[in-house]
Structure formats: structure tokens, C-alpha cells
Amino acid sequence: KLLLGSICVAFIALRWSAPSFNKESLKGARVLVTGASTGIGEQLAYHYARLGAQLVITARRENVLKQVVSKCLEMGAQRALFIPADMASASDAESVVQYAIEQLGGLDYLVLNHIGPSPYRMWDGDVEHTRWLLEVNFLSYAQMTQKALPTLEKSNGSIVVVSSLLGKICGPFALPYAATKFALNGFFGGLQHELAMQKSNVSITICTLGLIDTDSAMEKIKGYINMTAYPAQEAAWNIIEAGASRQSETFYPWYTFYACLFRDWFPYFRDQAIQNSYTYNPQVDK
Ligand code: NDP
């Protein structure tokens, strides 16, 4: 009983021992947020704006970015600019970072959040889509990091990577997406070690998210799974807090932390639980 009690206390302590974050530190901070036209990225932009940051946001749709920028200015952003870009293009990914550095006179936070659209269904063997999605969801992250690192080194800056529970635990219906998220975790987890070994000033925060109530996620899972989706606004706040306090990892909502912790303890029960939590009829669904 004593051992079990100690383990429980240790788990709770691990979960709640996150360093605190000074909101003032984000006033005037130079921040680049990707995928900021909708969803969690849009909420990230609004939080940074309220905290008085200087922002560059990007996504593909110029008209939507324009609206987000004007809201950011109303909310208190010191500056807010946008640059449309398609992250399937390596040159777009690089020029976004270049633009942010030039316009803001440097960079303190590189917040990598965008994802390309991907169908939610049994894998249909489309390798080309997987290749394209790797470009958008993974290679562009590496490209932007490479471009931003020298500047972030000068500013003691931070890279914040928005990842997913599907980058830690395998699940059905989103194989190309999950592959890109596993790639992100492998790449940025390794980069955390390399930067630490080089005594670098740059921090990397990897964010593991569960189901969040963005329009695109809600539309995808409809009919497949019935589980609670957590608010995008709160997810975004958690990401900002973890980045500003230079945590190496953050988990939102709470259950993602325990899911990762217990992932390999009982593989049979884990896999049963995953497969039984989805609605799927092989006779009807494709
Ligand atoms: P959304 O689909 O709402 O937003 C995606 C963003 O990426 C949009 O701003 C979109 O704008 C942009 N985008 C799409 N394609 C491209 C492209 N080719 N080039 C540049 N930008 C592009 O995503 P969420 O807000 O739901 O997710 C945000 C992050 O959170 C992602 O990293 C996701 O993996 C992660 N996450 C989300 C979960 C959820 O349940 N919502 C769960 C776990 C993780 P535009 O169309 O204008 O280009």
C-alpha cells in the first residue's frame, strides 16, 4: 500500500510540478505562429496578442489571416503581420521565417502548429498523400527550425512544436497524420538532446494534445468516436505557458499524460481499449 501510495504521489507531483510563467515576459516578445488562420493556431495568436506580443502569423488563406491580424491588433498586440504561405513548399517555409526575422528584428518564439488536411478513414494505400503530408506537417517544421535557429540562439529563444497523442500512441483512421506526428516527436526529441549537449540557449517544447474542439477535428471524428473534446482556447493557453516556461514537454488535456505514462504497461488491454472506442462496421464503412 505504501509503495502504491508513493507511486500515486509521484505521478501527481510529476503532472503538477510545471514551472510557473511570467506573463510580462511575453510583452513585446517576437513570435511567429504557423497555421494561425483557424483552430488552435488562431487561439494562440489571440492569447499572444492579449499578452502584448509582436506577431507574425501564417497559413495559406490571405483573407482569413487578414481578419485574424486585425483582431490581434484590437486585442493588444504590439504588432501583428501576416504572410500567406504553403508549407508544402520548402521555399515558402524558409521565406516565412526570413520575413518574420526581418519584420520583427529577430525572433523569440517559433510556434510550429500547422497541419495539412488529411482524410480520417481506413488507409486507402495512397502513398503520395503520405509523402505530401510529411512535407507539410514535418519537413517544413525542420526547414523552419534550421532557418530560425541562429536567430533564436542570439535571443535565448524557444521553439514550440504542436504535436499529438497520435504521435505517441498508435490509433486507426489517421495513419499518414500519425506518421508525421511520430516523425516530429523523434526529430524534435532528438534535437532537444543535441541542443542540450551543445549548451545551446534555445529551448524546445513538444506539446502532446488530445482531442480539441476545433472545427476541422470535430468534422473528422464525427461518426467514428464519441469522446470529450477540450477547448481550443485552453489548449492554446497551455501551449503558450509551457513554451514561455521552457518546459521540454507539455500534455493537454490531463489524460494524455497518463496515457503516455501507462502506454506500454498492458499492451493487450491498451489495444482492445483503442479498437473498441471507435465505431466501425467493416460491412458498411470503408
Ligand atoms: P486546423 O485544421 O484547425 O488548422 C490548421 C491550420 O494549418 C490552418 O490555419 C490552415 O490554414 C493551416 N494549413 C493547412 N494546410 C496548410 C499548408 N499546406 N500550408 C500552410 N498552412 C496550412 O488544425 P487544429 O487547430 O485542429 O490543429 C492545430 C495543431 O494541433 C496541429 O498541429 C494538430 O496536429 C494539433 N492537434 C490537434 C488536435 C485536435 O483535436 N484539434 C489533437 C491533437 C493535436 P489554411 O487552410 O488557411 O492554410
XYZ file of C-alpha atoms in Angstrom, residues 8 45 56 118 132 140 251:
7
model
C 0.483 7.814 -6.988
C -2.432 34.287 -31.924
C 3.753 37.288 -37.468
C -5.871 14.657 -44.344
C 2.820 15.304 -49.311
C 8.500 22.256 -43.197
C 0.379 17.424 -22.128
